[in-house]
PDB file of C-alpha atoms in Angstrom:
ATOM      1  CA  MET A 209     -39.361  24.879  -1.185  1.00 84.00           C
ATOM      2  CA  LYS A 210     -35.927  24.760  -2.815  1.00 94.00           C
ATOM      3  CA  GLU A 211     -35.205  22.208  -5.520  1.00 98.00           C
ATOM      4  CA  ILE A 212     -32.083  20.467  -4.207  1.00 98.00           C
ATOM      5  CA  LEU A 213     -30.400  17.775  -6.283  1.00 98.00           C
ATOM      6  CA  VAL A 214     -27.587  15.507  -5.120  1.00 98.00           C
ATOM      7  CA  ILE A 215     -25.155  14.152  -7.722  1.00 98.00           C
ATOM      8  CA  ILE A 216     -23.105  11.100  -6.744  1.00 98.00           C
ATOM      9  CA  PRO A 217     -20.498   9.767  -9.196  1.00 97.00           C
ATOM     10  CA  ALA A 218     -20.143   6.050  -8.520  1.00 97.00           C
ATOM     11  CA  TYR A 219     -17.780   3.357  -9.731  1.00 96.00           C
ATOM     12  CA  ASN A 220     -18.168  -0.068  -8.105  1.00 96.00           C
ATOM     13  CA  GLU A 221     -19.867   1.254  -4.970  1.00 97.00           C
ATOM     14  CA  ALA A 222     -22.434  -1.540  -4.544  1.00 97.00           C
ATOM     15  CA  ASN A 223     -21.390  -2.088  -0.924  1.00 97.00           C
ATOM     16  CA  SER A 224     -21.781   1.544   0.077  1.00 98.00           C
ATOM     17  CA  ILE A 225     -24.164   3.420  -2.222  1.00 98.00           C
ATOM     18  CA  GLY A 226     -27.319   2.163  -0.504  1.00 98.00           C
ATOM     19  CA  LYS A 227     -26.062   3.435   2.868  1.00 98.00           C
ATOM     20  CA  VAL A 228     -25.231   6.829   1.359  1.00 98.00           C
ATOM     21  CA  ILE A 229     -28.654   7.230  -0.248  1.00 98.00           C
ATOM     22  CA  SER A 230     -30.540   6.130   2.869  1.00 98.00           C
ATOM     23  CA  GLU A 231     -28.869   8.794   5.026  1.00 98.00           C
ATOM     24  CA  ILE A 232     -29.407  11.783   2.709  1.00 98.00           C
ATOM     25  CA  PRO A 233     -31.903  14.184   4.350  1.00 98.00           C
ATOM     26  CA  ASP A 234     -35.487  14.248   3.072  1.00 96.00           C
ATOM     27  CA  LEU A 235     -35.242  17.904   2.040  1.00 97.00           C
ATOM     28  CA  VAL A 236     -33.404  16.732  -1.104  1.00 98.00           C
ATOM     29  CA  THR A 237     -35.656  16.680  -4.154  1.00 98.00           C
ATOM     30  CA  GLU A 238     -33.793  14.073  -6.186  1.00 98.00           C
ATOM     31  CA  ILE A 239     -30.707  11.894  -5.764  1.00 98.00           C
ATOM     32  CA  ILE A 240     -28.815  11.236  -8.977  1.00 98.00           C
ATOM     33  CA  VAL A 241     -26.288   8.419  -9.021  1.00 98.00           C
ATOM     34  CA  VAL A 242     -24.082   8.424 -12.101  1.00 98.00           C
ATOM     35  CA  ASN A 243     -22.925   4.866 -12.676  1.00 98.00           C
ATOM     36  CA  ASN A 244     -19.450   5.345 -14.126  1.00 97.00           C
ATOM     37  CA  ASN A 245     -19.059   2.024 -15.941  1.00 95.00           C
ATOM     38  CA  SER A 246     -19.303  -0.086 -12.780  1.00 96.00           C
ATOM     39  CA  THR A 247     -18.765  -3.825 -13.048  1.00 96.00           C
ATOM     40  CA  ASP A 248     -20.738  -4.624  -9.889  1.00 96.00           C
ATOM     41  CA  ASN A 249     -24.353  -4.054  -8.819  1.00 97.00           C
ATOM     42  CA  THR A 250     -23.992  -0.329  -8.092  1.00 98.00           C
ATOM     43  CA  ALA A 251     -26.827   0.620 -10.448  1.00 98.00           C
ATOM     44  CA  ALA A 252     -29.262  -1.963  -9.099  1.00 98.00           C
ATOM     45  CA  VAL A 253     -28.565  -1.102  -5.464  1.00 98.00           C
ATOM     46  CA  ALA A 254     -28.922   2.643  -6.152  1.00 98.00           C
ATOM     47  CA  THR A 255     -32.195   2.135  -8.019  1.00 98.00           C
ATOM     48  CA  ALA A 256     -33.598  -0.021  -5.227  1.00 98.00           C
ATOM     49  CA  ALA A 257     -32.640   2.692  -2.723  1.00 98.00           C
ATOM     50  CA  GLY A 258     -34.705   5.247  -4.648  1.00 98.00           C
ATOM     51  CA  ALA A 259     -32.097   7.133  -6.668  1.00 98.00           C
ATOM     52  CA  THR A 260     -32.273   8.163 -10.295  1.00 98.00           C
ATOM     53  CA  VAL A 261     -29.483   6.223 -11.987  1.00 98.00           C
ATOM     54  CA  LEU A 262     -27.675   7.511 -15.058  1.00 98.00           C
ATOM     55  CA  PHE A 263     -24.925   5.755 -17.008  1.00 98.00           C
ATOM     56  CA  GLU A 264     -21.619   7.293 -18.049  1.00 98.00           C
ATOM     57  CA  GLY A 265     -19.337   4.980 -19.995  1.00 96.00           C
ATOM     58  CA  GLN A 266     -16.325   7.306 -20.114  1.00 95.00           C
ATOM     59  CA  MET A 267     -14.283   6.664 -16.995  1.00 94.00           C
ATOM     60  CA  GLY A 268     -13.578   9.738 -14.911  1.00 93.00           C
ATOM     61  CA  TYR A 269     -15.002  11.679 -11.967  1.00 94.00           C
ATOM     62  CA  GLY A 270     -15.523  14.768 -14.103  1.00 95.00           C
ATOM     63  CA  TYR A 271     -17.277  12.804 -16.834  1.00 97.00           C
ATOM     64  CA  ALA A 272     -19.747  11.483 -14.261  1.00 97.00           C
ATOM     65  CA  CYS A 273     -20.354  14.915 -12.736  1.00 98.00           C
ATOM     66  CA  LEU A 274     -20.942  16.466 -16.159  1.00 98.00           C
ATOM     67  CA  GLN A 275     -23.455  13.746 -16.978  1.00 98.00           C
ATOM     68  CA  GLY A 276     -25.322  14.581 -13.789  1.00 98.00           C
ATOM     69  CA  ILE A 277     -25.300  18.303 -14.580  1.00 98.00           C
ATOM     70  CA  ASN A 278     -26.560  17.629 -18.093  1.00 97.00           C
ATOM     71  CA  TYR A 279     -29.475  15.680 -16.637  1.00 98.00           C
ATOM     72  CA  ALA A 280     -30.223  18.458 -14.137  1.00 98.00           C
ATOM     73  CA  SER A 281     -30.253  21.025 -16.949  1.00 97.00           C
ATOM     74  CA  LYS A 282     -32.957  19.109 -18.810  1.00 97.00           C
ATOM     75  CA  ARG A 283     -35.336  18.655 -15.877  1.00 96.00           C
ATOM     76  CA  SER A 284     -38.779  20.201 -16.239  1.00 95.00           C
ATOM     77  CA  LYS A 285     -38.162  22.046 -12.978  1.00 95.00           C
ATOM     78  CA  THR A 286     -34.846  23.874 -12.714  1.00 94.00           C
ATOM     79  CA  PRO A 287     -32.893  22.972  -9.565  1.00 98.00           C
ATOM     80  CA  ASP A 288     -31.856  25.692  -7.141  1.00 98.00           C
ATOM     81  CA  ILE A 289     -28.920  23.917  -5.535  1.00 98.00           C
ATOM     82  CA  ILE A 290     -26.659  21.070  -6.634  1.00 98.00           C
ATOM     83  CA  VAL A 291     -24.846  19.031  -3.999  1.00 98.00           C
ATOM     84  CA  PHE A 292     -21.952  16.737  -4.887  1.00 98.00           C
ATOM     85  CA  MET A 293     -20.846  13.907  -2.643  1.00 98.00           C
ATOM     86  CA  ASP A 294     -18.977  10.633  -2.962  1.00 97.00           C
ATOM     87  CA  GLY A 295     -20.609   7.227  -3.073  1.00 97.00           C
ATOM     88  CA  ASP A 296     -18.103   5.413  -0.858  1.00 96.00           C
ATOM     89  CA  TYR A 297     -19.721   6.384   2.475  1.00 97.00           C
ATOM     90  CA  SER A 298     -16.735   8.479   3.582  1.00 96.00           C
ATOM     91  CA  ASP A 299     -18.932  11.571   3.847  1.00 97.00           C
ATOM     92  CA  PHE A 300     -21.691  11.886   6.438  1.00 98.00           C
ATOM     93  CA  PRO A 301     -24.778  12.508   4.254  1.00 98.00           C
ATOM     94  CA  GLU A 302     -26.678  14.017   7.180  1.00 97.00           C
ATOM     95  CA  ASP A 303     -24.112  16.861   7.199  1.00 98.00           C
ATOM     96  CA  LEU A 304     -25.784  18.074   3.998  1.00 98.00           C
ATOM     97  CA  HIS A 305     -27.809  20.416   6.217  1.00 98.00           C
ATOM     98  CA  LYS A 306     -24.598  22.187   7.239  1.00 98.00           C
ATOM     99  CA  VAL A 307     -23.220  22.306   3.689  1.00 98.00           C
ATOM    100  CA  ILE A 308     -26.259  23.988   2.156  1.00 98.00           C
ATOM    101  CA  ALA A 309     -26.994  26.298   5.103  1.00 98.00           C
ATOM    102  CA  PRO A 310     -24.828  29.244   3.878  1.00 98.00           C
ATOM    103  CA  ILE A 311     -26.589  29.090   0.502  1.00 98.00           C
ATOM    104  CA  LEU A 312     -30.063  28.975   2.020  1.00 98.00           C
ATOM    105  CA  SER A 313     -29.222  31.944   4.251  1.00 98.00           C
ATOM    106  CA  GLY A 314     -27.868  33.946   1.320  1.00 97.00           C
ATOM    107  CA  ASP A 315     -24.349  34.160   2.753  1.00 98.00           C
ATOM    108  CA  ALA A 316     -22.682  32.175  -0.063  1.00 98.00           C
ATOM    109  CA  ASP A 317     -23.315  30.695  -3.486  1.00 98.00           C
ATOM    110  CA  PHE A 318     -20.714  27.931  -3.209  1.00 98.00           C
ATOM    111  CA  VAL A 319     -19.809  25.866  -0.153  1.00 98.00           C
ATOM    112  CA  ILE A 320     -17.038  23.328   0.440  1.00 98.00           C
ATOM    113  CA  GLY A 321     -17.411  20.716   3.155  1.00 98.00           C
ATOM    114  CA  ALA A 322     -13.952  20.992   4.723  1.00 97.00           C
ATOM    115  CA  ARG A 323     -12.599  17.760   6.213  1.00 96.00           C
ATOM    116  CA  GLN A 324     -10.911  19.297   9.241  1.00 93.00           C
ATOM    117  CA  LYS A 325      -8.456  17.121  11.131  1.00 93.00           C
ATOM    118  CA  ALA A 326     -10.440  17.252  14.365  1.00 95.00           C
ATOM    119  CA  LEU A 327     -13.493  15.821  12.602  1.00 96.00           C
ATOM    120  CA  ARG A 328     -11.720  13.148  10.535  1.00 95.00           C
ATOM    121  CA  GLU A 329     -11.652   9.526  11.570  1.00 95.00           C
ATOM    122  CA  GLN A 330      -8.068   8.391  11.956  1.00 94.00           C
ATOM    123  CA  GLY A 331      -6.832   6.891   8.694  1.00 92.00           C
ATOM    124  CA  SER A 332      -9.726   8.269   6.653  1.00 93.00           C
ATOM    125  CA  MET A 333      -7.355  10.353   4.526  1.00 91.00           C
ATOM    126  CA  THR A 334      -4.053   9.044   3.229  1.00 87.00           C
ATOM    127  CA  PRO A 335      -0.829  11.007   3.813  1.00 86.00           C
ATOM    128  CA  GLN A 336      -0.731  11.887   0.107  1.00 83.00           C
ATOM    129  CA  GLN A 337      -4.280  13.278   0.328  1.00 85.00           C
ATOM    130  CA  VAL A 338      -3.421  15.418   3.336  1.00 90.00           C
ATOM    131  CA  PHE A 339      -0.243  16.715   1.689  1.00 87.00           C
ATOM    132  CA  GLY A 340      -1.951  17.254  -1.661  1.00 85.00           C
ATOM    133  CA  ASN A 341      -4.720  19.284  -0.054  1.00 88.00           C
ATOM    134  CA  TRP A 342      -2.219  21.382   1.858  1.00 90.00           C
ATOM    135  CA  LEU A 343      -0.089  22.030  -1.234  1.00 89.00           C
ATOM    136  CA  ALA A 344      -3.008  22.864  -3.523  1.00 90.00           C
ATOM    137  CA  THR A 345      -4.768  25.174  -1.068  1.00 93.00           C
ATOM    138  CA  SER A 346      -1.484  26.864  -0.108  1.00 92.00           C
ATOM    139  CA  LEU A 347      -0.752  27.601  -3.764  1.00 90.00           C
ATOM    140  CA  MET A 348      -4.287  28.884  -4.271  1.00 90.00           C
ATOM    141  CA  LYS A 349      -3.842  31.191  -1.300  1.00 93.00           C
ATOM    142  CA  LEU A 350      -0.468  32.400  -2.572  1.00 91.00           C
ATOM    143  CA  LEU A 351      -1.482  32.877  -6.203  1.00 92.00           C
ATOM    144  CA  PHE A 352      -5.158  33.851  -5.941  1.00 92.00           C
ATOM    145  CA  ARG A 353      -5.643  34.927  -2.306  1.00 93.00           C
ATOM    146  CA  ALA A 354      -8.159  32.126  -1.912  1.00 95.00           C
ATOM    147  CA  SER A 355      -9.130  31.021   1.573  1.00 96.00           C
ATOM    148  CA  PHE A 356      -9.814  27.343   0.887  1.00 97.00           C
ATOM    149  CA  THR A 357      -8.356  24.720   3.222  1.00 96.00           C
ATOM    150  CA  ASP A 358      -9.630  21.628   1.412  1.00 96.00           C
ATOM    151  CA  LEU A 359     -10.560  20.212  -1.979  1.00 94.00           C
ATOM    152  CA  GLY A 360     -13.310  18.152  -0.380  1.00 94.00           C
ATOM    153  CA  PRO A 361     -15.762  16.398  -2.712  1.00 95.00           C
ATOM    154  CA  PHE A 362     -18.758  17.161  -0.452  1.00 98.00           C
ATOM    155  CA  ARG A 363     -19.863  20.545  -1.774  1.00 98.00           C
ATOM    156  CA  ALA A 364     -22.919  22.576  -2.748  1.00 98.00           C
ATOM    157  CA  ILE A 365     -23.439  25.337  -5.281  1.00 98.00           C
ATOM    158  CA  ARG A 366     -26.323  27.336  -6.708  1.00 98.00           C
ATOM    159  CA  PHE A 367     -27.242  25.771 -10.026  1.00 98.00           C
ATOM    160  CA  GLU A 368     -27.072  29.055 -11.942  1.00 97.00           C
ATOM    161  CA  GLN A 369     -23.554  29.667 -10.643  1.00 98.00           C
ATOM    162  CA  LEU A 370     -22.531  26.114 -11.503  1.00 98.00           C
ATOM    163  CA  LYS A 371     -23.666  26.548 -15.102  1.00 97.00           C
ATOM    164  CA  ALA A 372     -21.784  29.845 -15.311  1.00 96.00           C
ATOM    165  CA  LEU A 373     -18.539  28.080 -14.341  1.00 97.00           C
ATOM    166  CA  GLU A 374     -18.643  26.083 -17.613  1.00 96.00           C
ATOM    167  CA  MET A 375     -16.895  23.113 -16.053  1.00 96.00           C
ATOM    168  CA  GLU A 376     -14.512  21.205 -18.310  1.00 94.00           C
ATOM    169  CA  ASP A 377     -12.332  18.737 -16.438  1.00 92.00           C
ATOM    170  CA  LYS A 378     -13.209  15.108 -17.058  1.00 93.00           C
ATOM    171  CA  THR A 379     -11.096  13.363 -14.440  1.00 88.00           C
ATOM    172  CA  TYR A 380      -9.040  14.246 -11.372  1.00 83.00           C
ATOM    173  CA  GLY A 381      -9.047  18.025 -11.658  1.00 89.00           C
ATOM    174  CA  TRP A 382     -12.793  18.558 -11.242  1.00 92.00           C
ATOM    175  CA  THR A 383     -12.786  19.813  -7.651  1.00 93.00           C
ATOM    176  CA  VAL A 384      -9.892  22.241  -8.004  1.00 93.00           C
ATOM    177  CA  GLU A 385     -11.237  23.566 -11.322  1.00 94.00           C
ATOM    178  CA  MET A 386     -14.521  24.459  -9.643  1.00 97.00           C
ATOM    179  CA  GLN A 387     -12.762  26.247  -6.799  1.00 96.00           C
ATOM    180  CA  LEU A 388     -10.377  28.152  -9.053  1.00 94.00           C
ATOM    181  CA  LYS A 389     -13.172  29.307 -11.341  1.00 96.00           C
ATOM    182  CA  ALA A 390     -15.266  30.378  -8.357  1.00 97.00           C
ATOM    183  CA  VAL A 391     -12.383  32.564  -7.143  1.00 95.00           C
ATOM    184  CA  LYS A 392     -11.655  33.973 -10.590  1.00 93.00           C
ATOM    185  CA  ARG A 393     -15.305  34.813 -11.226  1.00 94.00           C
ATOM    186  CA  LYS A 394     -15.782  36.257  -7.747  1.00 96.00           C
ATOM    187  CA  ILE A 395     -18.497  33.832  -6.722  1.00 97.00           C
ATOM    188  CA  ALA A 396     -19.232  34.136  -3.009  1.00 98.00           C
ATOM    189  CA  TYR A 397     -17.850  31.023  -1.339  1.00 98.00           C
ATOM    190  CA  THR A 398     -17.202  29.642   2.095  1.00 98.00           C
ATOM    191  CA  GLU A 399     -16.268  26.425   3.882  1.00 98.00           C
ATOM    192  CA  VAL A 400     -18.064  24.549   6.636  1.00 98.00           C
ATOM    193  CA  PRO A 401     -16.403  21.833   8.713  1.00 98.00           C
ATOM    194  CA  VAL A 402     -17.734  18.333   8.031  1.00 98.00           C
ATOM    195  CA  ARG A 403     -17.012  14.920   9.451  1.00 97.00           C
ATOM    196  CA  TYR A 404     -15.163  12.318   7.426  1.00 97.00           C
ATOM    197  CA  LYS A 405     -14.730   8.582   7.932  1.00 97.00           C
ATOM    198  CA  LYS A 406     -12.949   5.645   6.358  1.00 94.00           C
ATOM    199  CA  ARG A 407     -14.487   4.785   3.032  1.00 91.00           C
ATOM    200  CA  ILE A 408     -16.002   1.441   2.147  1.00 92.00           C
ATOM    201  CA  GLY A 409     -13.662  -0.113  -0.416  1.00 79.00           C
ATOM    202  CA  ILE A 410     -10.474   1.281  -1.936  1.00 74.00           C
ATOM    203  CA  SER A 411     -10.167   4.835  -3.253  1.00 61.00           C
ATOM    204  CA  LYS A 412      -9.894   5.011  -7.045  1.00 57.00           C
ATOM    205  CA  VAL A 413      -7.574   8.011  -6.693  1.00 53.00           C
ATOM    206  CA  SER A 414      -5.608   8.058  -3.450  1.00 47.00           C
ATOM    207  CA  GLY A 415      -5.768   4.281  -3.071  1.00 48.00           C
ATOM    208  CA  THR A 416      -3.323   3.691  -5.914  1.00 51.00           C
ATOM    209  CA  ILE A 417       0.079   5.146  -6.774  1.00 53.00           C
ATOM    210  CA  LYS A 418      -1.032   5.828 -10.351  1.00 58.00           C
ATOM    211  CA  GLY A 419      -4.195   7.580  -9.184  1.00 55.00           C
ATOM    212  CA  SER A 420      -2.317   9.748  -6.706  1.00 59.00           C
ATOM    213  CA  ILE A 421       0.276  10.803  -9.292  1.00 65.00           C
ATOM    214  CA  PHE A 422      -2.265  11.638 -11.981  1.00 61.00           C
ATOM    215  CA  ALA A 423      -4.472  13.499  -9.515  1.00 63.00           C
ATOM    216  CA  GLY A 424      -1.493  15.561  -8.361  1.00 65.00           C
ATOM    217  CA  ILE A 425      -0.500  16.414 -11.922  1.00 71.00           C
ATOM    218  CA  LYS A 426      -4.059  17.427 -12.827  1.00 69.00           C
ATOM    219  CA  ILE A 427      -4.570  19.572  -9.737  1.00 73.00           C
ATOM    220  CA  LEU A 428      -1.269  21.406 -10.092  1.00 71.00           C
ATOM    221  CA  GLY A 429      -1.891  21.788 -13.818  1.00 75.00           C
ATOM    222  CA  TRP A 430      -5.152  23.639 -13.215  1.00 72.00           C
ATOM    223  CA  ILE A 431      -3.551  25.883 -10.593  1.00 81.00           C
ATOM    224  CA  PHE A 432      -0.661  26.906 -12.806  1.00 72.00           C
ATOM    225  CA  LYS A 433      -2.910  27.271 -15.843  1.00 76.00           C
ATOM    226  CA  TYR A 434      -5.010  29.819 -13.984  1.00 69.00           C
ATOM    227  CA  SER A 435      -1.995  31.566 -12.498  1.00 65.00           C
ATOM    228  CA  VAL A 436      -0.956  32.773 -15.971  1.00 58.00           C
ATOM    229  CA  LYS A 437      -4.437  33.744 -17.183  1.00 61.00           C
TER     230      LYS A 437
END
């Protein structure tokens, strides 16, 4: 039986985190919710739903993910696969089966859940998200011959490969950093189409002008940084 851990960064997701946890398939060994300095009852709701709750006081998606990885590294039993997903209920947790399938079959070590247009609920992604994904993946194709179509947060990776990536980004560049490093280090990757729906609450990134601008700067910064390496 594979040790599968799910890491969910969460900031003020009290209204959604319980739904997310309840719909994660039973094959998952442990669900880790990283409470990223929430001011609501996110931690209490996640604990009641059966998740392991960690606290990360430094605000940032990457900070929360790194806290989850640090916890996973110290477990008595080493995980085989780490799955990342959001806590806002925009992902379909039951699609985890599809996301980990290429890893379980040995066809890939890293899988992105691609939010294809045909499977997205109307309005679930903002125009700036759609454009940002297109721009980032187009540049990655041009500069690195990568075949990604999305920077989707719903993703799975073998734990040993994740550790080898030596992830650094603390905020908005986490997803693109992982994908760029996977390409550079020739980690076998693929995408699987996943459904996507309107989130509960407002996005901390695409829901604000400031968040969108900073995310764009971070993502492009990582791409151009790796293009000159």
